[in-house]
Coordinates of C-alpha atoms and ligand atoms in Angstrom, one line a residue:
M965 CA 0.0 -0.4 -0.2
E966 CA 3.0 2.7 0.4
Q967 CA 4.0 1.9 -2.6
K968 CA 3.3 4.9 -5.3
R969 CA 1.9 7.9 -3.8
S970 CA 0.4 10.1 -5.7
G971 CA 2.2 13.1 -4.7
F972 CA 2.4 17.2 -5.5
T973 CA 4.0 17.8 -8.5
G974 CA 6.3 20.4 -7.2
K975 CA 7.0 22.9 -4.5
L976 CA 4.8 25.4 -4.8
G977 CA 1.9 22.6 -5.4
F978 CA 3.0 21.3 -2.1
V979 CA 3.3 24.9 -0.4
L980 CA -0.3 25.7 -1.7
A981 CA -2.0 22.8 -0.9
A982 CA -0.4 22.7 2.7
A983 CA -1.0 26.5 3.0
G984 CA -5.0 25.7 2.0
S985 CA -5.3 23.7 4.7
A986 CA -3.6 25.6 7.4
V987 CA -5.8 28.7 6.4
G988 CA -9.1 28.8 7.3
L989 CA -11.4 29.8 10.2
G990 CA -8.5 29.9 12.6
N991 CA -7.3 32.7 11.1
I992 CA -9.9 34.9 10.7
W993 CA -12.0 34.0 12.9
R994 CA -9.4 32.7 15.5
F995 CA -7.1 34.4 15.9
P996 CA -8.4 38.3 16.1
Y997 CA -10.6 37.4 18.7
L998 CA -7.1 35.8 20.8
A999 CA -5.4 39.1 20.0
A1000 CA -8.1 41.4 20.9
K1001 CA -8.5 39.5 24.8
Y1002 CA -4.8 38.9 25.5
G1003 CA -3.2 42.0 25.3
G1004 CA -3.2 43.2 21.8
G1005 CA 0.6 44.0 20.9
M1006 CA 1.9 41.5 23.3
F1007 CA 0.0 38.4 21.8
L1008 CA 0.9 39.0 18.8
L1009 CA 4.8 39.7 19.5
V1010 CA 4.8 36.1 21.4
Y1011 CA 2.8 34.3 19.0
I1012 CA 5.4 35.7 15.8
I1013 CA 8.4 34.2 18.4
L1014 CA 6.7 31.1 18.7
A1015 CA 5.9 30.7 15.3
V1016 CA 9.5 31.1 13.9
T1017 CA 10.9 29.0 16.8
F1018 CA 8.8 26.4 17.7
G1019 CA 6.0 26.5 15.0
F1020 CA 9.2 25.8 12.8
A1021 CA 10.8 23.0 14.3
L1022 CA 7.7 21.4 14.8
M1023 CA 6.5 22.0 11.3
V1024 CA 10.4 20.4 10.2
A1025 CA 10.0 17.4 11.8
E1026 CA 6.4 16.7 11.2
I1027 CA 7.1 17.1 7.2
A1028 CA 9.7 15.1 7.3
I1029 CA 8.4 12.0 9.3
G1030 CA 5.9 12.2 6.2
R1031 CA 8.1 11.7 4.0
K1032 CA 10.6 10.0 5.9
T1033 CA 8.1 7.0 6.4
Q1034 CA 5.4 7.7 3.4
L1035 CA 2.8 7.2 5.9
S1036 CA 0.0 9.0 7.5
A1037 CA 0.2 9.8 11.3
I1038 CA -1.4 6.4 12.2
S1039 CA 1.0 3.8 10.9
A1040 CA 4.2 7.1 10.2
F1041 CA 4.3 6.8 14.8
S1042 CA 4.7 3.0 14.3
K1043 CA 6.9 2.4 11.9
L1044 CA 9.5 4.8 13.6
N1045 CA 9.1 3.0 17.0
K1046 CA 6.5 -0.1 18.2
K1047 CA 6.2 2.0 21.5
F1048 CA 5.0 5.1 20.1
S1049 CA 2.1 3.3 18.1
F1050 CA -0.5 5.5 20.4
L1051 CA 0.7 9.1 19.7
G1052 CA -0.8 8.6 15.8
Y1053 CA -3.8 7.4 17.4
V1054 CA -4.2 10.6 20.0
A1055 CA -3.0 13.1 17.6
S1056 CA -6.3 11.7 15.5
I1057 CA -8.5 12.4 18.5
V1058 CA -8.2 16.1 17.6
P1059 CA -9.6 16.4 14.6
V1060 CA -12.7 14.2 15.7
I1061 CA -13.0 16.9 18.4
I1062 CA -12.6 20.0 15.9
L1063 CA -14.4 19.2 12.7
P1064 CA -17.8 19.4 15.0
Y1065 CA -17.4 22.8 16.4
Y1066 CA -16.3 23.6 12.9
S1067 CA -18.5 23.6 10.9
V1068 CA -20.6 25.2 14.2
I1069 CA -18.5 28.3 13.1
G1070 CA -18.7 27.5 9.9
G1071 CA -22.4 28.0 10.3
W1072 CA -22.4 31.1 11.6
V1073 CA -19.8 32.3 7.9
T1074 CA -22.8 30.7 6.1
K1075 CA -25.4 33.0 8.0
Y1076 CA -24.5 36.2 7.7
L1077 CA -23.0 35.5 4.1
A1078 CA -27.0 34.9 3.7
A1079 CA -27.9 37.9 5.9
F1080 CA -25.4 40.4 3.7
C1081 CA -26.9 38.3 0.8
S1082 CA -31.1 39.3 1.9
G1083 CA -29.5 42.7 2.0
Q1084 CA -30.1 42.9 5.7
T1085 CA -26.4 45.1 6.7
A1086 CA -28.1 47.4 8.9
Q1087 CA -29.4 44.4 11.6
A1088 CA -26.4 42.5 11.4
A1089 CA -24.5 45.6 12.7
Q1090 CA -26.8 45.9 15.4
D1091 CA -25.7 45.0 18.9
D1092 CA -27.6 42.0 19.8
Y1093 CA -27.7 40.8 16.4
F1094 CA -25.2 38.0 17.2
G1095 CA -26.4 37.0 20.5
N1096 CA -30.5 36.7 19.8
F1097 CA -28.8 34.4 16.7
I1098 CA -26.4 32.2 18.0
S1099 CA -28.9 32.1 21.4
S1100 CA -31.6 30.6 19.3
T1101 CA -32.4 26.8 18.4
G1102 CA -33.3 26.4 15.0
E1103 CA -31.3 28.6 12.9
P1104 CA -27.9 28.1 14.4
I1105 CA -28.5 23.9 14.1
L1106 CA -30.0 24.6 10.4
Y1107 CA -26.3 27.0 9.4
F1108 CA -24.0 24.3 11.2
A1109 CA -26.4 21.5 8.9
I1110 CA -25.7 23.5 5.9
F1111 CA -21.9 23.8 6.4
L1112 CA -21.5 20.2 7.8
G1113 CA -23.6 19.2 5.0
L1114 CA -22.0 20.8 2.4
T1115 CA -18.5 19.7 3.8
A1116 CA -20.1 15.5 3.4
L1117 CA -21.1 15.5 0.0
V1118 CA -17.8 16.8 -1.1
V1119 CA -16.0 14.5 0.9
L1120 CA -18.5 11.7 0.3
F1121 CA -18.6 12.3 -3.9
G1122 CA -14.4 12.8 -3.7
V1123 CA -14.9 16.1 -5.7
E1124 CA -12.1 17.8 -3.6
K1125 CA -9.8 18.7 -6.2
G1126 CA -12.6 20.7 -8.4
I1127 CA -13.4 22.8 -4.7
E1128 CA -9.6 23.0 -4.1
K1129 CA -9.1 24.3 -7.9
V1130 CA -11.6 27.5 -6.8
S1131 CA -10.2 27.8 -3.7
K1132 CA -6.6 28.1 -4.7
F1133 CA -8.1 31.2 -7.5
M1134 CA -10.1 32.5 -4.6
M1135 CA -7.3 32.9 -1.8
P1136 CA -5.1 35.5 -3.5
V1137 CA -9.1 37.5 -3.4
L1138 CA -9.3 36.8 0.1
V1139 CA -5.9 38.5 1.0
V1140 CA -6.5 41.4 -1.4
L1141 CA -10.0 42.0 0.3
S1142 CA -8.2 41.7 3.6
V1143 CA -6.1 43.9 3.5
G1144 CA -8.3 46.7 1.8
I1145 CA -10.7 46.1 4.2
A1146 CA -7.9 46.5 7.0
I1147 CA -6.7 49.7 5.8
Y1148 CA -10.5 50.5 5.7
S1149 CA -10.6 49.7 9.8
A1150 CA -7.9 51.8 10.3
C1151 CA -8.9 54.2 9.3
L1152 CA -12.4 54.7 11.0
P1153 CA -12.5 57.3 13.6
G1154 CA -11.2 56.4 16.6
A1155 CA -9.1 53.0 15.7
L1156 CA -5.4 54.3 15.7
D1157 CA -5.4 53.5 19.4
G1158 CA -6.4 49.8 17.7
V1159 CA -4.0 49.9 15.3
V1160 CA -1.4 51.2 18.6
Y1161 CA -2.9 48.1 20.9
Y1162 CA -2.6 45.5 17.9
I1163 CA 0.9 46.6 17.3
K1164 CA 3.1 47.5 19.9
P1165 CA 3.3 44.9 22.7
D1166 CA 2.9 46.0 26.4
F1167 CA 4.7 44.3 28.5
S1168 CA 3.1 44.9 31.4
K1169 CA 0.0 42.3 30.0
F1170 CA 2.3 39.6 29.4
S1171 CA 1.2 36.6 31.6
I1172 CA 1.4 32.8 31.5
T1173 CA -2.0 32.8 29.6
T1174 CA -0.8 34.7 26.5
V1175 CA 2.0 32.1 25.7
V1176 CA -0.7 29.4 26.5
A1177 CA -3.6 31.1 24.2
A1178 CA -1.0 31.8 21.9
M1179 CA 0.7 28.1 21.7
G1180 CA -2.9 26.6 21.2
Q1181 CA -3.5 28.7 18.3
L1182 CA -0.1 28.0 16.3
F1183 CA -0.9 24.1 16.4
Y1184 CA -5.1 25.1 15.5
S1185 CA -3.9 27.5 12.7
M1186 CA -1.0 25.6 11.5
S1187 CA -2.4 22.2 11.5
L1188 CA 0.0 20.9 13.6
A1189 CA 0.8 18.3 16.5
M1190 CA -2.5 16.1 15.0
G1191 CA -0.5 14.3 12.3
I1192 CA -2.5 16.7 9.0
M1193 CA 1.0 17.2 8.3
I1194 CA 2.9 13.8 8.5
T1195 CA 0.4 12.9 5.5
Y1196 CA 0.9 15.9 3.5
G1197 CA 4.8 15.5 4.0
S1198 CA 4.2 11.7 2.8
Y1199 CA 3.3 13.3 -0.3
M1200 CA 6.0 15.6 -0.6
K1201 CA 8.6 15.0 -3.7
K1202 CA 12.3 14.0 -2.1
D1203 CA 13.3 17.0 -3.9
V1204 CA 11.7 19.4 -2.6
S1205 CA 12.9 22.1 0.4
I1206 CA 11.3 20.8 3.1
E1207 CA 12.7 24.0 5.4
S1208 CA 11.6 26.6 2.4
S1209 CA 8.5 25.2 2.1
T1210 CA 7.9 25.1 5.9
R1211 CA 9.0 29.1 6.2
Q1212 CA 6.7 29.7 2.8
I1213 CA 3.5 28.3 4.7
S1214 CA 3.8 29.5 8.1
L1215 CA 5.0 33.1 6.5
F1216 CA 1.3 32.6 4.7
D1217 CA -0.9 31.5 7.6
T1218 CA 0.5 34.1 9.9
G1219 CA 0.4 36.6 7.4
I1220 CA -3.5 36.1 7.0
A1221 CA -4.0 35.7 10.4
F1222 CA -2.1 39.0 11.3
F1223 CA -4.5 41.3 8.6
A1224 CA -7.6 39.6 10.0
G1225 CA -6.6 41.1 13.2
L1226 CA -5.9 44.4 11.7
M1227 CA -9.7 44.4 10.0
I1228 CA -11.3 44.2 13.3
I1229 CA -9.4 45.1 16.5
P1230 CA -8.8 49.0 15.6
A1231 CA -12.8 48.7 14.3
V1232 CA -13.5 47.2 17.7
F1233 CA -11.7 50.6 19.3
S1234 CA -13.6 52.2 17.0
F1235 CA -17.0 51.5 17.5
S1236 CA -17.0 50.8 21.5
G1237 CA -13.9 52.8 22.1
G1238 CA -11.8 49.5 23.3
D1239 CA -13.3 48.6 26.5
E1240 CA -12.2 45.5 28.3
S1241 CA -15.6 43.8 28.3
A1242 CA -15.8 44.1 24.0
L1243 CA -12.1 43.3 22.9
G1244 CA -12.5 40.1 25.7
Q1245 CA -15.5 38.7 24.3
G1246 CA -14.1 36.0 22.2
P1247 CA -16.0 33.8 19.9
G1248 CA -18.3 36.3 19.2
L1249 CA -15.3 39.4 17.8
M1250 CA -15.8 38.9 14.2
F1251 CA -19.5 38.5 14.2
V1252 CA -20.0 41.1 16.1
T1253 CA -17.7 43.8 14.8
L1254 CA -17.3 43.2 11.2
P1255 CA -21.1 43.6 10.0
K1256 CA -20.5 47.1 11.7
V1257 CA -17.5 47.9 9.7
F1258 CA -19.5 47.0 6.4
N1259 CA -22.8 48.6 7.5
S1260 CA -20.5 52.4 7.7
M1261 CA -18.8 51.2 4.6
A1262 CA -20.4 52.6 0.8
G1263 CA -21.7 49.3 -0.5
G1264 CA -20.4 47.8 2.7
N1265 CA -23.5 45.0 1.3
I1266 CA -21.7 43.6 -1.3
I1267 CA -18.7 44.0 -0.1
G1268 CA -19.4 41.9 3.3
A1269 CA -21.4 39.4 0.9
V1270 CA -17.7 38.9 -0.7
F1271 CA -16.1 38.6 2.0
F1272 CA -18.3 36.0 3.5
L1273 CA -18.6 33.9 0.6
L1274 CA -14.8 34.1 0.5
V1275 CA -14.4 32.7 4.2
L1276 CA -17.0 30.0 4.0
L1277 CA -14.8 29.0 1.3
A1278 CA -11.6 28.8 3.2
A1279 CA -13.2 27.3 5.9
L1280 CA -15.0 24.2 3.8
T1281 CA -11.6 23.5 2.5
S1282 CA -10.2 23.2 5.8
S1283 CA -13.4 21.4 7.4
I1284 CA -13.3 18.9 3.8
S1285 CA -9.4 18.3 4.7
L1286 CA -10.0 17.4 8.4
M1287 CA -13.3 15.6 7.8
E1288 CA -10.8 14.0 5.0
T1289 CA -8.7 12.8 7.6
I1290 CA -10.7 11.6 9.9
V1291 CA -12.6 9.6 7.3
S1292 CA -9.4 7.9 5.6
I1293 CA -8.4 6.8 9.3
F1294 CA -11.9 5.0 9.6
I1295 CA -11.4 3.7 6.2
D1296 CA -7.7 2.1 7.4
K1297 CA -8.5 1.3 10.8
F1298 CA -11.7 -0.1 10.8
K1299 CA -11.0 -1.8 7.2
I1300 CA -14.4 -0.3 6.3
K1301 CA -15.7 1.1 2.8
R1302 CA -15.9 5.3 2.3
I1303 CA -19.7 5.6 2.9
P1304 CA -20.3 3.8 5.8
A1305 CA -17.1 5.8 6.7
C1306 CA -18.2 9.2 6.1
L1307 CA -21.7 8.0 7.6
A1308 CA -20.1 7.4 11.1
V1309 CA -18.3 10.6 11.0
L1310 CA -21.3 12.6 10.0
A1311 CA -23.1 11.0 12.7
V1312 CA -20.2 12.1 15.4
S1313 CA -20.1 15.0 14.0
V1314 CA -23.7 16.2 14.2
A1315 CA -23.7 14.8 18.4
L1316 CA -21.0 16.8 19.0
G1317 CA -22.0 19.8 16.9
L1318 CA -25.4 20.4 17.9
V1319 CA -24.3 20.0 21.8
S1320 CA -22.2 22.8 20.6
T1321 CA -24.6 25.3 19.2
L1322 CA -27.2 24.1 22.0
G1323 CA -23.9 24.9 24.7
Y1324 CA -24.7 28.4 23.5
G1325 CA -28.4 28.5 23.2
I1326 CA -30.8 26.8 25.4
W1327 CA -28.0 24.4 27.4
S1328 CA -26.2 27.9 28.1
E1329 CA -26.7 26.6 32.1
V1330 CA -24.4 23.6 31.7
K1331 CA -21.0 24.1 31.9
I1332 CA -17.8 21.9 31.8
I1333 CA -14.9 22.9 34.1
G1334 CA -16.5 26.1 33.8
M1335 CA -16.4 26.6 29.8
Q1336 CA -19.9 26.4 27.6
F1337 CA -19.2 23.0 25.2
L1338 CA -18.4 24.7 22.4
D1339 CA -15.4 26.6 24.2
F1340 CA -14.5 23.3 26.1
F1341 CA -13.9 21.6 22.8
D1342 CA -12.0 24.1 21.9
F1343 CA -9.9 24.2 24.8
I1344 CA -9.5 20.0 25.3
S1345 CA -7.7 19.9 21.9
N1346 CA -6.1 22.8 21.4
S1347 CA -5.0 23.2 25.1
V1348 CA -4.9 20.1 25.8
I1349 CA -4.2 16.9 23.9
M1350 CA -2.4 19.0 20.8
P1351 CA 0.2 20.1 23.3
I1352 CA 0.5 16.7 24.6
V1353 CA 1.2 15.1 21.2
A1354 CA 3.4 18.7 20.3
L1355 CA 5.3 17.0 23.6
I1356 CA 6.0 13.3 22.7
T1357 CA 7.3 14.2 19.4
C1358 CA 9.4 16.6 20.0
I1359 CA 10.7 13.7 22.5
V1360 CA 10.5 11.0 20.0
V1361 CA 12.4 13.4 17.2
G1362 CA 15.3 14.7 20.1
Y1363 CA 15.3 11.2 21.8
V1364 CA 14.4 8.2 20.4
I1365 CA 14.7 9.1 16.0
K1366 CA 17.3 11.5 16.9
P1367 CA 17.5 14.9 15.6
K1368 CA 19.7 13.5 12.6
A1369 CA 16.9 11.1 11.3
I1370 CA 15.0 14.5 10.4
I1371 CA 18.0 16.4 9.5
E1372 CA 19.2 13.4 7.1
E1373 CA 15.2 14.0 5.7
V1374 CA 15.9 17.9 5.2
E1375 CA 19.0 17.5 3.6
T1376 CA 18.0 14.5 0.8
G1377 CA 19.4 16.1 -2.2
N1378 CA 21.6 18.4 -1.3
V1379 CA 19.5 20.7 0.4
K1380 CA 21.1 22.9 3.1
F1381 CA 19.2 22.5 6.5
K1382 CA 20.1 26.4 7.3
A1383 CA 18.2 26.3 10.7
K1384 CA 19.5 22.7 11.9
K1385 CA 21.0 24.3 14.7
L1386 CA 17.8 26.1 16.1
F1387 CA 16.3 23.1 15.1
V1388 CA 17.9 20.6 17.5
V1389 CA 18.0 23.2 20.2
M1390 CA 14.5 23.6 20.4
I1391 CA 13.4 19.9 19.1
K1392 CA 15.1 18.4 22.0
Y1393 CA 15.3 21.1 25.2
I1394 CA 13.3 24.5 24.6
A1395 CA 10.1 23.4 23.3
P1396 CA 9.6 20.4 25.7
I1397 CA 10.3 22.4 28.9
C1398 CA 8.1 25.5 27.5
I1399 CA 5.1 22.7 26.3
L1400 CA 5.4 20.9 29.7
V1401 CA 5.3 24.3 31.4
I1402 CA 2.4 25.4 29.2
L1403 CA 0.3 22.8 29.8
A1404 CA 0.6 21.8 33.8
S1405 CA -0.6 26.0 34.1
S1406 CA -3.9 25.7 31.3
V1407 CA -4.3 22.3 33.0
L1408 CA -4.3 23.6 36.5
G1409 CA -5.7 26.6 35.4
A1410 CA -9.1 25.4 34.0
F1411 CA -9.6 23.3 37.3
G1412 CA -9.1 26.2 39.3
V1413 CA -6.2 25.0 40.9
I1414 CA -4.5 28.1 40.2
S1415 CA -4.9 31.6 38.8
I1416 CA -3.9 32.3 35.1
Ligands
LIG1583 N1 -5.4 25.3 10.5 C1 -7.6 25.7 10.4 C2 -7.6 26.9 10.8 O1 -6.8 27.7 10.7 C3 -8.1 24.6 11.2 C4 -7.3 23.0 10.9 C5 -7.1 22.8 12.0 C6 -7.2 22.3 10.0 N2 -6.4 21.0 12.1 C7 -6.8 21.2 10.7 C8 -7.5 22.4 8.8 C9 -6.2 20.2 10.2 C10 -7.9 21.5 8.5 C11 -6.6 19.7 8.8 O2 -8.7 27.2 10.4

């Protein structure tokens, strides 16, 4: 089964495919609300430092493991070392947890697209529009079903290629549009304070929570610590440089997140004077803020509709890739056919997704360790399981197969590994220690043992 893997044709194909999976709601929806909440410029700085050191090392390691073993996550770790087969399984749980709530947020995006298409810009810009929407019962479920249904249709009929083509063409449009909206936002009255808040690190805002949040976001946004990049690596040609591909993917991913923040955070200052509760509102931030921006601009109706359409496409390519990952694991491990595998994944996602939507509505009283369901799923995957996977990956690479194995893979075909020293130090010492500290503080914090 592992002879001929169909591969990406060249570096550009690889980088675009990996970036297509990486760029999604994580960049546009999740990054801005975390940055707003956890100290603006301080969060941005911590995120960028983590991305170029730790994120870089982990992504190189994952891609190299994939290309070296020519296998996807579950089998790749057992091929490296039998004792670590469990790691592939643990990594595989992550997409199962993410897909359902990802689809709930995807549903919110669909709802806003529908609102802008039907000319409800002014209503969508009202303060209570978002709150009323997510706390109702029927509508969020309907839009969640539409989003998940679209994802499942594509995966069921195996037409990802078509979607990928569309999205490759749309992605540059999304970038241009985001930059345009970001510039517009930054010029709104009172927005300049927001630009300063977002760009200038305020060291008094530094805390361990900032680092915990930034690291979780790094995993999420770059699709790390869940075996995805291992799979992508297994399709990569031997003569393509892993190091420079990694640099390009992270630059692209971080760039989009940066502009998304610039679209949203200055606008929060403009519309609410940057008061704490507006900045700290969490998952709703983009949905509350952007309609106000669109409502204030000429032709905002159309720009808003185009924007939400592009975000929807970016979200769909990610959800399709998430679902495809889970489906192929089900096919391989349970030896079932594609259709039953899709249906099984769909059933699990419907169940967990329903819980997530209702958690914002009629079940809002129900809390798990003080969190609503959606926030809990987000927490358990990003702040617990992914750091564990990342930590053990560092141990496997640093001490079991040794960094040399990865370095050799990166250097195949006489490609020089420029950041070799950084890679070794990160993987062996800095990353594992940092993750351990972060993991401990986020778990203890969640259970209220320490306050972070
Ligand atoms: N990185 C994606 C985003 O930013 C989300 C994501 C996490 C993902 N893991 C994934 C997408 C695996 C595809 C495959 O939105």
